PDB file of C-alpha atoms in Angstrom:
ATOM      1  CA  UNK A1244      11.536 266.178 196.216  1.00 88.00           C
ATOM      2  CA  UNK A1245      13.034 263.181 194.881  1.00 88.00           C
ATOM      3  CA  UNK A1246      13.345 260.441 197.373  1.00 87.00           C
ATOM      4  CA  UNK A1247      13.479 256.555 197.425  1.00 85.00           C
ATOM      5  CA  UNK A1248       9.469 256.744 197.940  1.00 87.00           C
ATOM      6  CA  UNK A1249       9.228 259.135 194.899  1.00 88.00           C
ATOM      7  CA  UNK A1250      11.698 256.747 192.546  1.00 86.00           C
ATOM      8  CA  UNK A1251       8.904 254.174 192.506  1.00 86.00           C
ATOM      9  CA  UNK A1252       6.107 256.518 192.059  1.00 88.00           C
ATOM     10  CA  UNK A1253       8.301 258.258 189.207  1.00 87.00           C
ATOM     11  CA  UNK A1254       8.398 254.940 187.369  1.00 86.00           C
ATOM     12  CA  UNK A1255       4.849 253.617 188.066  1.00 91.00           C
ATOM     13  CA  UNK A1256       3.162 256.625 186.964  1.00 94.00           C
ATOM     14  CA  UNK A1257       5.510 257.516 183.967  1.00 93.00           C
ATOM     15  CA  UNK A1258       6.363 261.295 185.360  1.00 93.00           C
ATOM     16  CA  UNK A1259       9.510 261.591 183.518  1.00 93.00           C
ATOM     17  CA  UNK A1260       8.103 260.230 179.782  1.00 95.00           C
ATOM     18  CA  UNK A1261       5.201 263.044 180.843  1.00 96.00           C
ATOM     19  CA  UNK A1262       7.531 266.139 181.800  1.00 96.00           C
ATOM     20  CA  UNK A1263       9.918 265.265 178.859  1.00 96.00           C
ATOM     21  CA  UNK A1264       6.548 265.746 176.651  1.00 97.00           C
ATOM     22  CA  UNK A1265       5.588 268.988 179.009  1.00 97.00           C
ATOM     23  CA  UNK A1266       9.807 270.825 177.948  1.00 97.00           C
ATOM     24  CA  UNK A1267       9.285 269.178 174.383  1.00 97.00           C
ATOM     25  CA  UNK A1268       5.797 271.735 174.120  1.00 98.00           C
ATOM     26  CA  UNK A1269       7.866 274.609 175.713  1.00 97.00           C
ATOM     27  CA  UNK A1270       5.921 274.270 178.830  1.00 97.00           C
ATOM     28  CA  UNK A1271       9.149 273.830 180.849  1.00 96.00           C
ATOM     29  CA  UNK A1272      12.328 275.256 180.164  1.00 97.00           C
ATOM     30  CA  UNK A1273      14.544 273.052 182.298  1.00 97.00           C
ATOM     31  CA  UNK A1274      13.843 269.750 183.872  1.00 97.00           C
ATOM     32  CA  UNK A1275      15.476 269.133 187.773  1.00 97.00           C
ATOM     33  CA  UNK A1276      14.537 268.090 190.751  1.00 96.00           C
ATOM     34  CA  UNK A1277      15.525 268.406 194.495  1.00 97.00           C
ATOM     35  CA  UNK A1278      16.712 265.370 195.967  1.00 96.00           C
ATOM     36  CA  UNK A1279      16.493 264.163 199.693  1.00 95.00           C
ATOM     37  CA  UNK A1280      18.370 260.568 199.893  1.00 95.00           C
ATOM     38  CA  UNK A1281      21.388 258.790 199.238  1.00 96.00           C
ATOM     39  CA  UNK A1282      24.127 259.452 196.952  1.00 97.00           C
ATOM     40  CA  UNK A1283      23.736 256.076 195.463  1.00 97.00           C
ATOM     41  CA  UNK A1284      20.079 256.719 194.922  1.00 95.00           C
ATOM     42  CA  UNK A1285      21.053 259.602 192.857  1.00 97.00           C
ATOM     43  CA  UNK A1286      23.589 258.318 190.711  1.00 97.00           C
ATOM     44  CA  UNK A1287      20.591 255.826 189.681  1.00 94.00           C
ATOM     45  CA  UNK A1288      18.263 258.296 189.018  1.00 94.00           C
ATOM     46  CA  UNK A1289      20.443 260.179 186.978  1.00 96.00           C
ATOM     47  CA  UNK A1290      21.529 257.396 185.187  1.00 96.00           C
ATOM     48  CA  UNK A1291      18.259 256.064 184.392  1.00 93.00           C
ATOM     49  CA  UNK A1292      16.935 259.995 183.470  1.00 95.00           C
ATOM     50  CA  UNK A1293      19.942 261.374 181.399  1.00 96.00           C
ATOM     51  CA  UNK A1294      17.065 263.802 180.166  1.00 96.00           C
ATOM     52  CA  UNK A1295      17.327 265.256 183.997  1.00 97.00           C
ATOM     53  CA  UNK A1296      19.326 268.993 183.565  1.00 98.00           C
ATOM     54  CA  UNK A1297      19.779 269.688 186.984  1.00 98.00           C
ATOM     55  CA  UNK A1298      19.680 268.887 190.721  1.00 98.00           C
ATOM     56  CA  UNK A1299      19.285 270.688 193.539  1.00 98.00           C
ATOM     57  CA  UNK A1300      20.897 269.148 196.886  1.00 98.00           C
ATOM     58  CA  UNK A1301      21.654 270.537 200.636  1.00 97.00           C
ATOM     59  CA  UNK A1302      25.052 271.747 200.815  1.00 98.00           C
ATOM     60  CA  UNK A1303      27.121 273.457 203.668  1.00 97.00           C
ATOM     61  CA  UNK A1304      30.013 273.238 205.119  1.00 97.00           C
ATOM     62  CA  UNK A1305      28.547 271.300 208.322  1.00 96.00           C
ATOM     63  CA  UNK A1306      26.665 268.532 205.675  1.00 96.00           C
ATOM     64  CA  UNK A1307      29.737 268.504 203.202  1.00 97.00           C
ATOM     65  CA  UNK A1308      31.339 265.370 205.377  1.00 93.00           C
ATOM     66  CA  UNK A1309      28.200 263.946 206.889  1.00 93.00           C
ATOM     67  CA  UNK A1310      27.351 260.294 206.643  1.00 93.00           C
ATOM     68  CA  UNK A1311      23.383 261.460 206.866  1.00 93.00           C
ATOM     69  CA  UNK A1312      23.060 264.183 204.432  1.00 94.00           C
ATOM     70  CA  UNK A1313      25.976 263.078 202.053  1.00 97.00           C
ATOM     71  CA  UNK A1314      26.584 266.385 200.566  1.00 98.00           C
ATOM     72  CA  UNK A1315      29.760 266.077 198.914  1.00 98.00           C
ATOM     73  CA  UNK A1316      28.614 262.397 197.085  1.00 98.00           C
ATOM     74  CA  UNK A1317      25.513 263.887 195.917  1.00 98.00           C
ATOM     75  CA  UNK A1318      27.480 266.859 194.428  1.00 98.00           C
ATOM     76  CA  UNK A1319      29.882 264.652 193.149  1.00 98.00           C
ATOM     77  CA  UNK A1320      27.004 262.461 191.467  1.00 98.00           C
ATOM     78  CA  UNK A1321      25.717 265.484 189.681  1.00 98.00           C
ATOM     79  CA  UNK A1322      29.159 266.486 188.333  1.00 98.00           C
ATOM     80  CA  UNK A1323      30.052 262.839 187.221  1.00 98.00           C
ATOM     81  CA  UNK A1324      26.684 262.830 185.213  1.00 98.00           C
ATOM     82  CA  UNK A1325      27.350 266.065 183.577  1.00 98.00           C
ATOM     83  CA  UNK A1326      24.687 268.128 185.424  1.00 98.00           C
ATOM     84  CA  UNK A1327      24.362 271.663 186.733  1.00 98.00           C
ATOM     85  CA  UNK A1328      23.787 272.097 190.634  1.00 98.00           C
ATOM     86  CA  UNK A1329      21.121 274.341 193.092  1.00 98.00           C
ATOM     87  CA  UNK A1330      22.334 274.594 196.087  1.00 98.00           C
ATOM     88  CA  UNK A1331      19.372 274.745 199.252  1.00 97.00           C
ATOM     89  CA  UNK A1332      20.499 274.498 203.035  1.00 95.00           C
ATOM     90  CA  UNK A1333      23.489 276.927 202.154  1.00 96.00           C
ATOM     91  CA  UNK A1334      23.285 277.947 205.750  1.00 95.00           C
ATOM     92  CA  UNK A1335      21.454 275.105 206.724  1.00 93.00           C
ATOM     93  CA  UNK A1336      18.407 277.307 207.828  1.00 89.00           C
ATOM     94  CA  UNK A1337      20.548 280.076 209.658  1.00 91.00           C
ATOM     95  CA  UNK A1338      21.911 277.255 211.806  1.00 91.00           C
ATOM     96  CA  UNK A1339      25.485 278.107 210.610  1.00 95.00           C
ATOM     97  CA  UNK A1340      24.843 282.060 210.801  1.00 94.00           C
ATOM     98  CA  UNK A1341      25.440 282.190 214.568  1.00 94.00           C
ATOM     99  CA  UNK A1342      28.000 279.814 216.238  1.00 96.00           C
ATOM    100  CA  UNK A1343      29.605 278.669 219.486  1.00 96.00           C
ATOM    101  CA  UNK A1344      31.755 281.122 220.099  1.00 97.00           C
ATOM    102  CA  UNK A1345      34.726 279.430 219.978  1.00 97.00           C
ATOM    103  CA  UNK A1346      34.301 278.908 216.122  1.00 98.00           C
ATOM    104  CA  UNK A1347      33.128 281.851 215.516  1.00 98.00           C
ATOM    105  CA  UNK A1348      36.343 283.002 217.403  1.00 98.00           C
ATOM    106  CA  UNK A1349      37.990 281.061 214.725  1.00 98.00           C
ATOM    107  CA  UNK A1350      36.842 282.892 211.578  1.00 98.00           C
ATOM    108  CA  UNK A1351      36.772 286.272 213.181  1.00 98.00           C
ATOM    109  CA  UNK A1352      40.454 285.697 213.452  1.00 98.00           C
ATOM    110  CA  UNK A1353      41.197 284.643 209.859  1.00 97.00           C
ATOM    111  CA  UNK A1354      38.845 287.568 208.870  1.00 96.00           C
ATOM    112  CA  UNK A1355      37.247 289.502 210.972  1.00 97.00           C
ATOM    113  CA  UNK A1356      35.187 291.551 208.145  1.00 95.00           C
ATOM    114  CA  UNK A1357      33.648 288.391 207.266  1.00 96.00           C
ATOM    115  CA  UNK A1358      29.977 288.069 208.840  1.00 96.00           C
ATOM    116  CA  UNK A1359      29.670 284.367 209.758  1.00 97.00           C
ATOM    117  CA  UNK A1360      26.615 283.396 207.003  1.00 96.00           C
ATOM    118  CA  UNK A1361      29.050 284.176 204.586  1.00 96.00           C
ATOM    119  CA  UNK A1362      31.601 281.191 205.033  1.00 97.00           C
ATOM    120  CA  UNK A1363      28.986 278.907 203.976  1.00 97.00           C
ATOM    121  CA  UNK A1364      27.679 281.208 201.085  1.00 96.00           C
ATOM    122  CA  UNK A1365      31.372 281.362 199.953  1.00 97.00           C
ATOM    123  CA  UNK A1366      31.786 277.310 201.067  1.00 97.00           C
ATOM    124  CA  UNK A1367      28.805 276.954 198.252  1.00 97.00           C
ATOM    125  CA  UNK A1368      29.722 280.151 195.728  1.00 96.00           C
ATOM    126  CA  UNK A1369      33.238 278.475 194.753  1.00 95.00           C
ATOM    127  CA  UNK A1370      32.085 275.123 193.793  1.00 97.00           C
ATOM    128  CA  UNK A1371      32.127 274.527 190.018  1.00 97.00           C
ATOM    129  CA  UNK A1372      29.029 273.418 188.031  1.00 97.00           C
ATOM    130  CA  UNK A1373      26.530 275.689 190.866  1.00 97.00           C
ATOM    131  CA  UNK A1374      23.557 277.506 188.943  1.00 97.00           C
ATOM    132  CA  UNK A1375      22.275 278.739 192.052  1.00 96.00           C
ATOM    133  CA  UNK A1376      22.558 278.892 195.696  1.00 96.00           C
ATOM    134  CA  UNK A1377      19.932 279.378 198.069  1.00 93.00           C
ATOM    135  CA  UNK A1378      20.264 280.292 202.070  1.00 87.00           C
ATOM    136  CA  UNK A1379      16.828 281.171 203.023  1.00 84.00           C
ATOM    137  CA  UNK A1380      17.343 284.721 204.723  1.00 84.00           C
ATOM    138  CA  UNK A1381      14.731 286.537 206.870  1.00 86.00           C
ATOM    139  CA  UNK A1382      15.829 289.586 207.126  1.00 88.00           C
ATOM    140  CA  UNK A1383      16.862 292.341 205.037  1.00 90.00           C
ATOM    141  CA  UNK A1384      20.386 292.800 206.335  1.00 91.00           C
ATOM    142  CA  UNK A1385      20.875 288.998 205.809  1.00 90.00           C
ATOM    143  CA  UNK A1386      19.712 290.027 201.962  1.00 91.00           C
ATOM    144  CA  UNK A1387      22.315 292.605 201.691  1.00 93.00           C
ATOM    145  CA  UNK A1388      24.683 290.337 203.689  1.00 92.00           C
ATOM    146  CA  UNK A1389      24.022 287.548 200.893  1.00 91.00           C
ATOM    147  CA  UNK A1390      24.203 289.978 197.826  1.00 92.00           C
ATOM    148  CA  UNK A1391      27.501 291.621 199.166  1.00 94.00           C
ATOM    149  CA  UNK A1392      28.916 287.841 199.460  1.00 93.00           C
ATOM    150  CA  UNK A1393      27.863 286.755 196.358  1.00 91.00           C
ATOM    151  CA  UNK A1394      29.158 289.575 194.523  1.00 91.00           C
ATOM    152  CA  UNK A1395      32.759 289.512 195.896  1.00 90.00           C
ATOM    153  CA  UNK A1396      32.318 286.006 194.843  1.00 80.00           C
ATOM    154  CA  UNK A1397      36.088 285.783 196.698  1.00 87.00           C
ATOM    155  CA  UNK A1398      36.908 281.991 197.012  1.00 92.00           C
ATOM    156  CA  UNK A1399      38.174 280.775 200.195  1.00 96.00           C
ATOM    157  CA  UNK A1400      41.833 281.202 201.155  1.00 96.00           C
ATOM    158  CA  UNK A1401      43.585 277.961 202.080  1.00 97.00           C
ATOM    159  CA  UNK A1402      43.969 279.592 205.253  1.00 97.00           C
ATOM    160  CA  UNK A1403      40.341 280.226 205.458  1.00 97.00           C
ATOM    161  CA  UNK A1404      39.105 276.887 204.543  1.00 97.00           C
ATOM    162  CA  UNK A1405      41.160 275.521 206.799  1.00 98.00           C
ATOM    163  CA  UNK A1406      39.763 278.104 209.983  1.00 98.00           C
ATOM    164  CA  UNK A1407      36.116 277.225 208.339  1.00 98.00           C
ATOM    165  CA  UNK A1408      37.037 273.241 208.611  1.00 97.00           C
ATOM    166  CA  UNK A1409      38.053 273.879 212.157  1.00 98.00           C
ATOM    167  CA  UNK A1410      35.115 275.898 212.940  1.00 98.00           C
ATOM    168  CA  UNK A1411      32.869 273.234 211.733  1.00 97.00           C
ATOM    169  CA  UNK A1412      34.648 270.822 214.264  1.00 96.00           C
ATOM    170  CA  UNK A1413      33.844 272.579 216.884  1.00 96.00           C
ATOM    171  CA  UNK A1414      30.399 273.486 215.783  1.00 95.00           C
ATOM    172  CA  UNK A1415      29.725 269.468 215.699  1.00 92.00           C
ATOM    173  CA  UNK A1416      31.379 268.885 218.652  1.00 92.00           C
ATOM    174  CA  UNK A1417      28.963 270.973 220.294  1.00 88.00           C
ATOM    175  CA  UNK A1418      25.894 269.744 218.987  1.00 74.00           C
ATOM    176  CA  UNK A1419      23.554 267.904 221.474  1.00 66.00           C
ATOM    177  CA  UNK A1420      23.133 265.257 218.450  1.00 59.00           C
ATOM    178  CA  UNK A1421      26.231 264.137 216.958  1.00 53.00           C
ATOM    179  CA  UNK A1422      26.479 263.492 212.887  1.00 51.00           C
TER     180      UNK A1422
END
């Protein structure tokens, strides 16, 4: 859980030097981290820890813009520094499963097959350089929802990215906090 707290406890109590010893004696296969800060903060990190293989970040299509979250510099960090990406927040804890109506009006119209999780799993799927993505589901039809998505693996439709980007207006516009 990477952070600017964690940077300075990562260099004052030599973590990386020790986990780099730890994947050296086969004890870990791949060294990564989740990360919970700025994209400038990250593009540090990964340039002072080249040995780092991969990074997990919140992405969705609601964060993907956001000034707070900075989804879309993060990923870009990772992919500028050559590293893989796991994606957590796909859904952004089932907050982008059910939405005002009006945007879900929106992608029921563009496809109404489509349940509304599945934008953001297919938002996530069709980025390059993603190892993993993971939406946190409670429920076993959200499993088979997720599994179904994921093994269409379909990437979005200009049409539909453009429905999912209007959706996403709406579903901010709504929101009793704004972004």
């Amino acid at each position: 859980a990477m952070n600017r707290e964690r940077m300075d406890w990562l260099e004052k109590y030599e973590v990386m030097p020790a986990l780099c010893r730890l994947k050296e004696e086969g004890k870990i296969r791949h060294l990564g981290f989740s990360f919970h800060s700025s994209a400038k903060l990250l593009d540090r990190v990964l340039s002072e820890h080249p040995e780092v293989e991969f990074v997990q970040i919140a992405v969705n299509p609601i964060d993907w813009d956001s000034e707070l979250v900075q989804a879309k510099e993060c990923y870009e960090a990772i992919r500028r520094h050559g590293k893989k990406v796991v994606i957590m927040e796909a859904v952004k804890g089932g907050g982008l499963a059910k939405l005002p109506e009006e945007a879900e009006a929106v992608l029921k119209k563009e496809n109404p097959d489509a349940s509304i999780a599945s934008w953001s799993l297919r938002f996530c799927l069709e980025l390059e350089d993603v190892i993993a993505v993971l939406s946190g589901m409670s429920t076993l039809d959200q499993v088979k929802d997720n599994i179904k998505t994921s093994k269409q693996s379909l990437p979005l439709s200009d049409a539909e990215r453009a429905a999912l980007h209007r959706a996403m207006e709406i579903y901010r516009e709504s929101a009793p906090v704004k972004q």
